[in-house]
Coordinates of C-alpha atoms (C1' of nucleotides) in Angstrom, one line a residue:
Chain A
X1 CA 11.1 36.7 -11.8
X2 CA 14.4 36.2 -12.4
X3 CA 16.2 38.3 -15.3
X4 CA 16.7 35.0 -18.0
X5 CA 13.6 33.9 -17.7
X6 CA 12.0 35.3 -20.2
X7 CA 8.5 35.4 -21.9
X8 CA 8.1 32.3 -23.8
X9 CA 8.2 33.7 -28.0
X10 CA 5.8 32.0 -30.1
X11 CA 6.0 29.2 -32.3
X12 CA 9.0 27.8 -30.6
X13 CA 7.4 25.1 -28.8
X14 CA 9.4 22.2 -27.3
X15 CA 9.4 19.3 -29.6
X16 CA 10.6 17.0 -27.3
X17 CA 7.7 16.5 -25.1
X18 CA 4.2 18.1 -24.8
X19 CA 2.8 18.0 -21.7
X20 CA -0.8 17.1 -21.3
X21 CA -1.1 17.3 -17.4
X22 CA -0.1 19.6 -14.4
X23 CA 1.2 17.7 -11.5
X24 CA 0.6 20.2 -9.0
X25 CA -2.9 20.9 -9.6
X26 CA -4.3 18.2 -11.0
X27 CA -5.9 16.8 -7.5
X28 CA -6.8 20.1 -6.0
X29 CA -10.5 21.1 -6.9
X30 CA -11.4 24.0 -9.4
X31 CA -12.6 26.5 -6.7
X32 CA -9.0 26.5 -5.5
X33 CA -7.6 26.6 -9.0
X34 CA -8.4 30.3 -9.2
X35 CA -6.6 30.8 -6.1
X36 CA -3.8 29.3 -7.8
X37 CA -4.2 30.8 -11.2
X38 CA -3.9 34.3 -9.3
X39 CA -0.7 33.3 -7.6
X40 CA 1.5 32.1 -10.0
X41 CA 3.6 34.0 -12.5
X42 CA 3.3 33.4 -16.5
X43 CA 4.6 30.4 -17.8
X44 CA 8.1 31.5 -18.8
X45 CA 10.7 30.2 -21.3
X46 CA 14.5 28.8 -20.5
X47 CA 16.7 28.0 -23.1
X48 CA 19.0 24.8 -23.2
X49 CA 21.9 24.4 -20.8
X50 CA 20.6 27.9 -18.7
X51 CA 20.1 27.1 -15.2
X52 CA 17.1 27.5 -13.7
X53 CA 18.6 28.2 -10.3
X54 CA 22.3 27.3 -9.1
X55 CA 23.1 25.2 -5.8
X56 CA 22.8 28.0 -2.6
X57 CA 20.4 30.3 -4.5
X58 CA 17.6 31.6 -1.8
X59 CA 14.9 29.5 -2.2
X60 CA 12.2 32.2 -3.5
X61 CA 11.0 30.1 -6.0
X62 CA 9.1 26.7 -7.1
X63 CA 9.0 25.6 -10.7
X64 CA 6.3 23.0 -12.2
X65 CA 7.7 22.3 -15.6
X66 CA 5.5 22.3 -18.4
X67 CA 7.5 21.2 -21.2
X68 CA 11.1 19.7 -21.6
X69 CA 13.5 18.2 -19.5
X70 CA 15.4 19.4 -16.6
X71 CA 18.5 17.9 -14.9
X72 CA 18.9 18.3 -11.2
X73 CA 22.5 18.2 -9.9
X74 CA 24.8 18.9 -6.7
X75 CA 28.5 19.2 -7.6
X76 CA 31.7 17.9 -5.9
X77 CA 34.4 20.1 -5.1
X78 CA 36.4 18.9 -8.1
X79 CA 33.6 20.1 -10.7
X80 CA 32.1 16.8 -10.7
X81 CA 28.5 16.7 -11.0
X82 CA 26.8 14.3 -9.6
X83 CA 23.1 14.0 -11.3
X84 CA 20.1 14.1 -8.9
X85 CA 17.1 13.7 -11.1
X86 CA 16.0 14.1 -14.4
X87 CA 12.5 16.4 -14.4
X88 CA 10.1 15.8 -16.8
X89 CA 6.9 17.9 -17.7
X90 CA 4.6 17.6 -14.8
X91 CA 7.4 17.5 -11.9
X92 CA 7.6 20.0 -9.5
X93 CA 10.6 21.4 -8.8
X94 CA 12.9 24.2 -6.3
X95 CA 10.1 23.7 -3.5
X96 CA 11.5 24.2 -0.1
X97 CA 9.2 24.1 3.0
X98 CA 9.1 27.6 4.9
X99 CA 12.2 28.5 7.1
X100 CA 14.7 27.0 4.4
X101 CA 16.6 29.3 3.2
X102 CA 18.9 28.5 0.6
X103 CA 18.2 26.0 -1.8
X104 CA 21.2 22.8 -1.9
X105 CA 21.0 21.8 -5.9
X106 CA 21.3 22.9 -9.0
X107 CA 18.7 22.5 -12.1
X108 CA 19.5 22.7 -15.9
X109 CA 18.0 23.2 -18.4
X110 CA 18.6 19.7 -20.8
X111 CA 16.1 21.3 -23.6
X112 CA 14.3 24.3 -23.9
X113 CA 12.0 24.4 -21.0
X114 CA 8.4 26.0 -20.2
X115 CA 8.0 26.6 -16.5
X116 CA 5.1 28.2 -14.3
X117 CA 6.8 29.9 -11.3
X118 CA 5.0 29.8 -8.0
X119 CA 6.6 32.7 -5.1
X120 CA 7.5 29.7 -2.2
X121 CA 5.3 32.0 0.6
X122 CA 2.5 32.0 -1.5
X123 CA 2.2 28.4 -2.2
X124 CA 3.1 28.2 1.9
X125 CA 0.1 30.4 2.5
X126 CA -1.8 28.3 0.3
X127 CA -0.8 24.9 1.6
X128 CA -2.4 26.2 4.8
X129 CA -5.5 27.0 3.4
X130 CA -6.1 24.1 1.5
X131 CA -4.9 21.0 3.0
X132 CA -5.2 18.6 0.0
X133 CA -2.5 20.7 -1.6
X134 CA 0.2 19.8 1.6
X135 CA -1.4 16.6 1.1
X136 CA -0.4 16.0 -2.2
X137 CA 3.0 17.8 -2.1
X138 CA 3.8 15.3 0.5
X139 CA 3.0 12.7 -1.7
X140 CA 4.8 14.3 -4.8
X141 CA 7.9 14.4 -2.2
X142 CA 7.2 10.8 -0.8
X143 CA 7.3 9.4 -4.3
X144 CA 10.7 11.4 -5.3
X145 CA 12.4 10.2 -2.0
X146 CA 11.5 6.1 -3.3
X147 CA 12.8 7.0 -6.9
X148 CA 16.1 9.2 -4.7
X149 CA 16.6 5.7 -2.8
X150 CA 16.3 3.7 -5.6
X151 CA 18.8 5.9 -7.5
X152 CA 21.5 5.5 -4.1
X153 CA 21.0 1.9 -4.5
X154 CA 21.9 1.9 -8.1
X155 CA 24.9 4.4 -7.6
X156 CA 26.1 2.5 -4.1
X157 CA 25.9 -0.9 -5.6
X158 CA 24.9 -1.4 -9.3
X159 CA 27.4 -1.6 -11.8
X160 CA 28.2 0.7 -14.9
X161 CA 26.1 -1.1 -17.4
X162 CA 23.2 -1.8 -15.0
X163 CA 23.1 2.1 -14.0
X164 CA 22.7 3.4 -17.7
X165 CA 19.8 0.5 -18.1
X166 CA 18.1 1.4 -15.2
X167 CA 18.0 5.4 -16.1
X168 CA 17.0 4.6 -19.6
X169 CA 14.2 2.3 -18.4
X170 CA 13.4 4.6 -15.7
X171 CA 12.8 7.5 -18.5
X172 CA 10.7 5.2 -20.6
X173 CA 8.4 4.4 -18.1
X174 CA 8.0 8.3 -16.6
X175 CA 7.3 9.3 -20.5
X176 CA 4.9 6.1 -20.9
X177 CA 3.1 6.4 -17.2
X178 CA 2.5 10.5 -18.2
X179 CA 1.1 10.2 -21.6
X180 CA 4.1 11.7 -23.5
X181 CA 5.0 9.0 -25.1
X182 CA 2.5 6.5 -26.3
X183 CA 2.7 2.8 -24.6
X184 CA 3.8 1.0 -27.4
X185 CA 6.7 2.9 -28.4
X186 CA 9.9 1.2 -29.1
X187 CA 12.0 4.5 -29.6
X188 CA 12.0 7.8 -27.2
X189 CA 13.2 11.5 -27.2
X190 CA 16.6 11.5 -25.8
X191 CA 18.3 15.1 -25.6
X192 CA 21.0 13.6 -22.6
X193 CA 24.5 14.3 -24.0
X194 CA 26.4 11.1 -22.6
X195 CA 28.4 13.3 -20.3
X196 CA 24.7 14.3 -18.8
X197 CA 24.0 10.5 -18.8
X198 CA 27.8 9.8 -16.9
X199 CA 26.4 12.9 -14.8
X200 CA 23.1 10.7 -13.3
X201 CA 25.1 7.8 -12.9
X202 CA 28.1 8.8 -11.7
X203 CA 30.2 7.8 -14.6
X204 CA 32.6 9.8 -16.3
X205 CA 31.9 10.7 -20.1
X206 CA 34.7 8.0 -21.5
X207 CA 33.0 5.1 -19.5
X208 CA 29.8 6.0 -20.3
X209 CA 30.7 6.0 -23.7
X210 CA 32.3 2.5 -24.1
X211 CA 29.3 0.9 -22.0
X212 CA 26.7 2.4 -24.4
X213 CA 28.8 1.1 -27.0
X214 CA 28.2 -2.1 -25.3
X215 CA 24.8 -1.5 -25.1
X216 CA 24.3 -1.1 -28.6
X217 CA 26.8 -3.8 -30.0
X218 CA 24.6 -6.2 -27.7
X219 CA 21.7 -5.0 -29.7
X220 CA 19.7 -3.7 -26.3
X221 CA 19.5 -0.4 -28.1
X222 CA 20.2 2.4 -31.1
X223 CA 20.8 6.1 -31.1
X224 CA 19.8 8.7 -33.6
X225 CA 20.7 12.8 -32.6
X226 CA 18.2 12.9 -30.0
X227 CA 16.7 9.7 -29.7
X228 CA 17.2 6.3 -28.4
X229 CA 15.6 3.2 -29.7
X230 CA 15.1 0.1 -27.5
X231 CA 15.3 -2.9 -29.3
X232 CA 15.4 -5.6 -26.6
X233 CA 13.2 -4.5 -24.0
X234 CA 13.3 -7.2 -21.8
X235 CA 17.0 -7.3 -21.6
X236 CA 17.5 -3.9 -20.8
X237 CA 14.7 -4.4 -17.7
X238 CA 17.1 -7.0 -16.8
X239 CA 19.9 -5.2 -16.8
X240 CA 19.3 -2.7 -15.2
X241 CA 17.0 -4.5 -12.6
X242 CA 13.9 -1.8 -13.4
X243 CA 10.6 -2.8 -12.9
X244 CA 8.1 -1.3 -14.4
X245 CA 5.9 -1.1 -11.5
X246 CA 8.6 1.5 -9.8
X247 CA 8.5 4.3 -12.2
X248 CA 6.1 7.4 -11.5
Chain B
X1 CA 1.1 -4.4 16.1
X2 CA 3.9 -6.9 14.5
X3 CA 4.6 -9.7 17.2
X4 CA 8.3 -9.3 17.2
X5 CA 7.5 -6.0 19.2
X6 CA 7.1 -6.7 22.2
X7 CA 6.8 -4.2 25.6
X8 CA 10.4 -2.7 27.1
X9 CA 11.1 -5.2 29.6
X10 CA 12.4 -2.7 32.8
X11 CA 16.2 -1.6 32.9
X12 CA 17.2 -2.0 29.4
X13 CA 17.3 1.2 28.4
X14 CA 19.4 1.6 25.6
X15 CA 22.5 3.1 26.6
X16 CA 23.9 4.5 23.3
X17 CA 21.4 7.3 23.0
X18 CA 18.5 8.4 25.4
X19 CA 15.9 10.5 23.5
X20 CA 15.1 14.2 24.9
X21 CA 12.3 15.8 22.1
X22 CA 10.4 13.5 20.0
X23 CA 10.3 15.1 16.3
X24 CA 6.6 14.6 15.1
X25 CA 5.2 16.3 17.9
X26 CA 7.3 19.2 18.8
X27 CA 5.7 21.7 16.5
X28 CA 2.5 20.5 17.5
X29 CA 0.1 22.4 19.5
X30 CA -0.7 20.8 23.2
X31 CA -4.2 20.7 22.4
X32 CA -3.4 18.0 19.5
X33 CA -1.1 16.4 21.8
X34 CA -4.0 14.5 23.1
X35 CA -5.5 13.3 20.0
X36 CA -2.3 11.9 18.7
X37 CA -1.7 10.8 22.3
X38 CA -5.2 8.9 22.2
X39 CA -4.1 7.2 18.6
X40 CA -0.2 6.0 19.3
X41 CA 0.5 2.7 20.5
X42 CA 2.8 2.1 23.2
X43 CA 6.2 2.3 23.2
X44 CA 7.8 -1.1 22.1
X45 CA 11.1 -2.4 22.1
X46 CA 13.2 -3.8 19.9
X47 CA 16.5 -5.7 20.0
X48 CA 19.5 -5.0 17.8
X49 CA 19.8 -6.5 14.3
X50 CA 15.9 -7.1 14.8
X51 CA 13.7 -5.6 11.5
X52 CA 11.5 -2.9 12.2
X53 CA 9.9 -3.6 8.8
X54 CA 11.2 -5.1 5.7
X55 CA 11.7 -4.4 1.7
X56 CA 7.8 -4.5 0.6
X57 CA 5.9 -5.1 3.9
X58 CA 2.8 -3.1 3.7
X59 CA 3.4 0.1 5.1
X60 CA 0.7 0.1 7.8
X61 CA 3.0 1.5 11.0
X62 CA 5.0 5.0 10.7
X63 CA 7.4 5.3 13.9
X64 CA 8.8 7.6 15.7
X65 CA 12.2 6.2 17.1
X66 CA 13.1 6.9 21.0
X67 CA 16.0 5.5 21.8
X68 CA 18.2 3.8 19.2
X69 CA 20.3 3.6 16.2
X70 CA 18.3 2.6 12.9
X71 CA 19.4 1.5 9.8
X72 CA 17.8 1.9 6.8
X73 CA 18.3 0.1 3.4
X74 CA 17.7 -1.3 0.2
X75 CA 19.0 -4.5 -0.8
X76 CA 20.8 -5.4 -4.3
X77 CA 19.8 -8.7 -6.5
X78 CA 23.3 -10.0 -5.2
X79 CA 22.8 -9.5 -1.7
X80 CA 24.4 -6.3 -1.3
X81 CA 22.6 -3.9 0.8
X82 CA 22.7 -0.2 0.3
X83 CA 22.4 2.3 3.6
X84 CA 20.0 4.9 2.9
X85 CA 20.1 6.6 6.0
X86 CA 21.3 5.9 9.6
X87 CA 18.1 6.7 11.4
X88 CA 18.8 8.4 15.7
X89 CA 16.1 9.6 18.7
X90 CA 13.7 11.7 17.1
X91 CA 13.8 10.5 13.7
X92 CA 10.9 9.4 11.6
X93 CA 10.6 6.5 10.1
X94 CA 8.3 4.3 7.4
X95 CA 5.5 7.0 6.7
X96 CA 4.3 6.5 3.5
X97 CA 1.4 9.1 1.8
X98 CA -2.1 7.9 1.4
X99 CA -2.5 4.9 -1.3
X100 CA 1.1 3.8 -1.5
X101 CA 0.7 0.0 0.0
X102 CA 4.4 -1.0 0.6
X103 CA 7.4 0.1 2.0
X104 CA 10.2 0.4 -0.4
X105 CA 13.2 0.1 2.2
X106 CA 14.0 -2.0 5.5
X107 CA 14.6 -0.9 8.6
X108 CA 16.9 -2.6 10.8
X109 CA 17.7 -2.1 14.3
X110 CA 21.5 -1.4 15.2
X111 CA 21.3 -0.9 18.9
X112 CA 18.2 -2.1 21.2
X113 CA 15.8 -0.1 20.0
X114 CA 12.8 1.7 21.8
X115 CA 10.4 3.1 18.8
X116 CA 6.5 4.5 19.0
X117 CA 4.5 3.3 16.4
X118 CA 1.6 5.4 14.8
X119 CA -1.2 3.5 12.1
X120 CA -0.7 5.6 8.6
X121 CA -4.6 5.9 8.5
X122 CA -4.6 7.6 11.5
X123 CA -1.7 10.0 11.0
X124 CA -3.6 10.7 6.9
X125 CA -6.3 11.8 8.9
X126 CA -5.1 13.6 11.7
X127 CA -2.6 15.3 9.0
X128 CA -5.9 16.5 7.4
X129 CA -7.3 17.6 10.8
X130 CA -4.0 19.8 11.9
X131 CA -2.2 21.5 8.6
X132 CA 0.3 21.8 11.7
X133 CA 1.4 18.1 11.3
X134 CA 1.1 17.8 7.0
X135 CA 3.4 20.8 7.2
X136 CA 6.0 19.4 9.8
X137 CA 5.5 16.1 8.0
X138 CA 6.5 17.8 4.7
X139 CA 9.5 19.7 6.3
X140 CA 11.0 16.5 7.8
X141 CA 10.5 15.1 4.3
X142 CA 12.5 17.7 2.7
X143 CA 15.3 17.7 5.2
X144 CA 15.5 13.9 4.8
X145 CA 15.6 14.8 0.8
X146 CA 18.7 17.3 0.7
X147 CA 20.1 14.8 2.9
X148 CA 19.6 12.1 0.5
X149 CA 20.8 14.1 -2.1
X150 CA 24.2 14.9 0.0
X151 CA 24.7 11.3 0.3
X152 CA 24.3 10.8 -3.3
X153 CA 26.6 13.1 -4.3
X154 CA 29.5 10.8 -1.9
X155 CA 28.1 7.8 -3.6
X156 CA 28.5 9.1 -6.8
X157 CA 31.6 11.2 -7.0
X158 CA 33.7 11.2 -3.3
X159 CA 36.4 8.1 -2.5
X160 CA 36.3 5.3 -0.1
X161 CA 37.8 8.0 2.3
X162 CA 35.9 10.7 1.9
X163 CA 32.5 9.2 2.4
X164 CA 33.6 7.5 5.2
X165 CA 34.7 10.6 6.8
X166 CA 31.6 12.0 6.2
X167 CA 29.5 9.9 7.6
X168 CA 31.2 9.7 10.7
X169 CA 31.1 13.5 10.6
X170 CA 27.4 13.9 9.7
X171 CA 26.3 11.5 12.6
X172 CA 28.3 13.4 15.2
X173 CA 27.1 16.6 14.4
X174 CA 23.4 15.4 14.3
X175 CA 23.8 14.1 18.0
X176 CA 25.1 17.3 18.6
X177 CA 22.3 18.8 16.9
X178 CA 19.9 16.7 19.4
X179 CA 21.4 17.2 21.9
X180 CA 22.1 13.6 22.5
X181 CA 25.9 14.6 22.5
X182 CA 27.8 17.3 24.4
X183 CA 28.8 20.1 21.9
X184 CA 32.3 19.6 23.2
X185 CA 32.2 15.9 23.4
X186 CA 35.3 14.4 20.9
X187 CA 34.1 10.9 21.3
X188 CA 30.6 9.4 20.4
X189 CA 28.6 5.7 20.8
X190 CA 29.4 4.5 17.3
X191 CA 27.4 1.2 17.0
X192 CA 28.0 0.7 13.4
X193 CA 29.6 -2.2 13.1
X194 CA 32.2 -2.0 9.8
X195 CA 29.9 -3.8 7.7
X196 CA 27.4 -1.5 8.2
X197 CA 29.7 1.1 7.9
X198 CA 30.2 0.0 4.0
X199 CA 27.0 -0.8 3.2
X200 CA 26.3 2.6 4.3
X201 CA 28.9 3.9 2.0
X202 CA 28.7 1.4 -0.9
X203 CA 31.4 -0.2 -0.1
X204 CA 32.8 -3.7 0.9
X205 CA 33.7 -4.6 4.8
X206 CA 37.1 -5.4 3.7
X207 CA 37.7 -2.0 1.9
X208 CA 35.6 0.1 4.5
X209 CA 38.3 -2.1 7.3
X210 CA 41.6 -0.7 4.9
X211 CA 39.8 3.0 5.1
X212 CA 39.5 2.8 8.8
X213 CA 42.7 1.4 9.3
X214 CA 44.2 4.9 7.3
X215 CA 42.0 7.3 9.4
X216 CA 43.3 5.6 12.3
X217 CA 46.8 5.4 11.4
X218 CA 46.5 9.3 10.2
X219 CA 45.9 10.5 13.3
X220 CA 42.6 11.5 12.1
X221 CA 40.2 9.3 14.7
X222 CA 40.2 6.2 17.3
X223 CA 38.4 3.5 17.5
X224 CA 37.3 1.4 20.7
X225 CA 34.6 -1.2 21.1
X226 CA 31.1 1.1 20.1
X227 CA 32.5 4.1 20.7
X228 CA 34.4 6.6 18.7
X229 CA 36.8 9.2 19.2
X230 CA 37.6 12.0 16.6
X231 CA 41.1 13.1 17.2
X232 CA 41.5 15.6 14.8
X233 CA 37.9 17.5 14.1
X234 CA 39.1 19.9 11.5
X235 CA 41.1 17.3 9.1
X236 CA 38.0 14.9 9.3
X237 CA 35.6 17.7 8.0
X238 CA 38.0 18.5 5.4
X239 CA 38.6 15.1 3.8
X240 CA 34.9 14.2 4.1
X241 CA 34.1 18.1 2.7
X242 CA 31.2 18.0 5.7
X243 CA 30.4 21.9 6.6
X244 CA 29.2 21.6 10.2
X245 CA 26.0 24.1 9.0
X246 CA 24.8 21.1 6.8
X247 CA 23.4 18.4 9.5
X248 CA 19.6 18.4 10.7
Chain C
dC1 C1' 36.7 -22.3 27.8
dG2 C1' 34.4 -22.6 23.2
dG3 C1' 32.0 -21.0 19.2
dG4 C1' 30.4 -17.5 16.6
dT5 C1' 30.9 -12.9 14.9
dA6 C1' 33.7 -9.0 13.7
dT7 C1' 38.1 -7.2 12.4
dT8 C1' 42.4 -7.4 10.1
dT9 C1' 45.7 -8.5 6.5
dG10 C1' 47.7 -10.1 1.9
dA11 C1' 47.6 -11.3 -2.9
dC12 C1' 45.4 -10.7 -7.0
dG13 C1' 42.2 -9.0 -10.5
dA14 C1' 38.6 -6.2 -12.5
dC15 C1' 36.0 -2.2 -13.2
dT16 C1' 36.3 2.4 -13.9
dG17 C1' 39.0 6.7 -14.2
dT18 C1' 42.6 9.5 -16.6
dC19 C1' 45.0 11.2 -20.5
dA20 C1' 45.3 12.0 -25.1
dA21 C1' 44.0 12.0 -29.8
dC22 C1' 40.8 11.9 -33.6
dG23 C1' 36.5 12.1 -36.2
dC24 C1' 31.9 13.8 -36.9
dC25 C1' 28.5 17.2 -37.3
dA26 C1' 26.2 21.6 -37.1
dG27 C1' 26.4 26.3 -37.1
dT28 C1' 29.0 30.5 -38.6
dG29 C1' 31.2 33.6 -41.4
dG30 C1' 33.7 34.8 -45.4
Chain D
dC1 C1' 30.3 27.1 -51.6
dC2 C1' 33.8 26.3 -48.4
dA3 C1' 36.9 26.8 -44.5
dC4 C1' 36.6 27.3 -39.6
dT5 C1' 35.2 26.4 -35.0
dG6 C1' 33.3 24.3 -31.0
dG7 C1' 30.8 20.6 -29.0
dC8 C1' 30.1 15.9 -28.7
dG9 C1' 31.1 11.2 -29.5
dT10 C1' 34.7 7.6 -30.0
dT11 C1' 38.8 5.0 -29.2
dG12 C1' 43.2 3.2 -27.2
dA13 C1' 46.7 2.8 -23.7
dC14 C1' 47.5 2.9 -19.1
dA15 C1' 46.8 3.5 -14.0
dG16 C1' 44.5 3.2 -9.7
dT17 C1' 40.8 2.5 -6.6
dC18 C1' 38.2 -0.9 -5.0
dG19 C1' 36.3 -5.7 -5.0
dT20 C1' 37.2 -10.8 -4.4
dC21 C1' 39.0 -14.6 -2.2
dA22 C1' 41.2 -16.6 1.6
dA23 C1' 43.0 -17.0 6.0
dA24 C1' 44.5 -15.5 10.6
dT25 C1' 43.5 -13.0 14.6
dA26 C1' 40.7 -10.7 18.1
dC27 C1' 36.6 -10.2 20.6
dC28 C1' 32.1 -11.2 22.8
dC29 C1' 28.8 -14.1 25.2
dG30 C1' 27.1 -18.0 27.1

DNA sequence: CGGGTATTTGACGACTGTCAACGCCAGTGG
DNA sequence: CCACTGGCGTTGACAGTCGTCAAATACCCG
């Protein structure tokens, strides 16, 4: 395990969002669950803003995160960053199938994170063995790819505005559809700086500043430190052309 | 099978790019060779600016492609369509994982194309028969993810120029990589007409025809009818920041 | 040769980036 | 308790890349 991960102290649980289900194992049957439980490390603890792992790190390990939010990232050669995906608790994160050796992104820490680590041959050994696990990785990649090209769409074609909308929707639904936020909520955590938000959507920090502005002088939504308040759902689905059928 | 594909007629092979390994099945062992031989359709044909599938069909046909420039895409509320990837021989298109009824992209043939269509139930189930083909299934995935991810990094945060110059870098070095190109070949098929070229890129024909215009006027490449030629190899790697190490 | 498609060019405008400055707030240390 | 500091958010003025609109030219195929 790498040297800042560190055991998780107690009583400083995440407040941002609980999780209540593990992606990665929650199709595979208890009799390979102990297979599992052998394999993987502790969960471990990762303060805000450390990396989990940098772009070109070997790939020697996957991540499923447990609690807070994660922000995937490649970087131009100016020191841009351009945001890849934003991880919430359940996602699984760092895999790379066997024979890759480096791994081509970045992924900060947004909050203070909880993450079970998984050694990538192990969970290649165990993908062997049990078949529903490949299975549902596959599916777990299947369904980022959709969300990857609905992101190109937004970044090729959408305009500022209907970008931001469409991330902010986008992270409703994920915290709705995964029972960390409860259905009827009009207000969400929200620990994004707005230069993270210019990050996913290819903005720089002064744009996405005056457009949230916008946002909020149109009544669409409110901020508080760390939380974001939609007031006009509808509109901001229509802004940002989200669906709600689309989100994981 | 959909009725606009219909049998190769004879002598129309597609001159742009004939096919010499067919991805899903090189990995495989011979002995499986015959049960996916025994569940493939034939080969069908396709001709240029034909759909292979469209934005929400239900995904019932994966494909490997033969012979053949695809392109793949997502289209905008305005119209706009968005390139997700420029699919060549060998690549895999339209699987979806068990459950997910529709397709989330088109597919849209640039050249004739000559593809060889697989029913997803079948491949689910042979995948659970042969870890072989979930694993090769999920490594194809992945590759097609980082390559995503590199192209969302141009939309995000490179100019006009520099995705351009990528592109046109990345697809020569994957024919290269496929052997569908001599290693010392400067000129390539190339045909991507300029429209396709932008939506590819995220940007307008008109601006994507100003960008050519420069890299032709630079020295940097030529152009003639569906074919390319790269005049100066180093300075097109260097304005699109494409490392040579990074194509499949 | 004719009609449709693709390419090319110019003029103009808008969206977004750049640069610079200021305010706010939380945490820190005196 | 208060000054200090650093990070983040906010705002304005200005610039530039890229989009829009329109039209002319070149090219391909029947």
């Amino acid at each position: 395990m790498r040297k800042f991960l560190e055991p998780r102290p107690q009583g400083t649980e995440c407040a941002v969002c609980p999780i209540r289900q593990f992606a990665l194992f929650k199709v595979v049957p208890p009799s390979y669950l102990k297979d599992a439980q052998s394999r993987r490390t502790d969960q471990y603890h990762l303060p805000a803003r450390r990396h989990l792992y940098e772009e070109g790190d070997p790939a020697e390990m996957a991540f499923t995160l447990f609690d807070g939010w994660v922000m995937l990232y490649r970087s131009h050669s100016d020191g841009a960053r351009q945001g890849l995906r934003v991880a919430l608790p359940g996602d699984f994160l760092g895999y790379m199938p066997p024979g890759e050796g480096r791994i081509h992104h970045a992924a900060q820490a947004i909050t203070n994170v909880v993450v079970c680590g998984f050694r990538q041959p192990d969970l290649h050994e165990m993908m062997e063995k049990h078949t529903e696990l490949a299975a549902h990785i596959t599916r777990i990649h299947a369904r980022y790819m959709v969300s990857c090209q609905s992101h190109m769409l937004g970044l090729g074609r959408k305009s500022a505005e209907q970008r931001i909308a469409y991330l902010i929707a986008e992270l409703y639904h994920r915290l709705i559809n995964r029972r960390l936020l409860p259905a009827d909520s009009p207000s969400m955590p929200f620990p994004l700086t707005q230069e993270m938000l210019g990050d996913m959507t290819g903005l720089t920090p002064v744009h996405t500043n005056r457009v949230m502005r916008k946002l909020r002088t149109d009544g669409v939504l409110a901020t508080e430190r760390q939380r974001l308040t939609i007031l006009d759902h509808a509109r901001l689905l229509e802004i940002g052309e989200f669906s709600a059928t689309e989100a994981e």
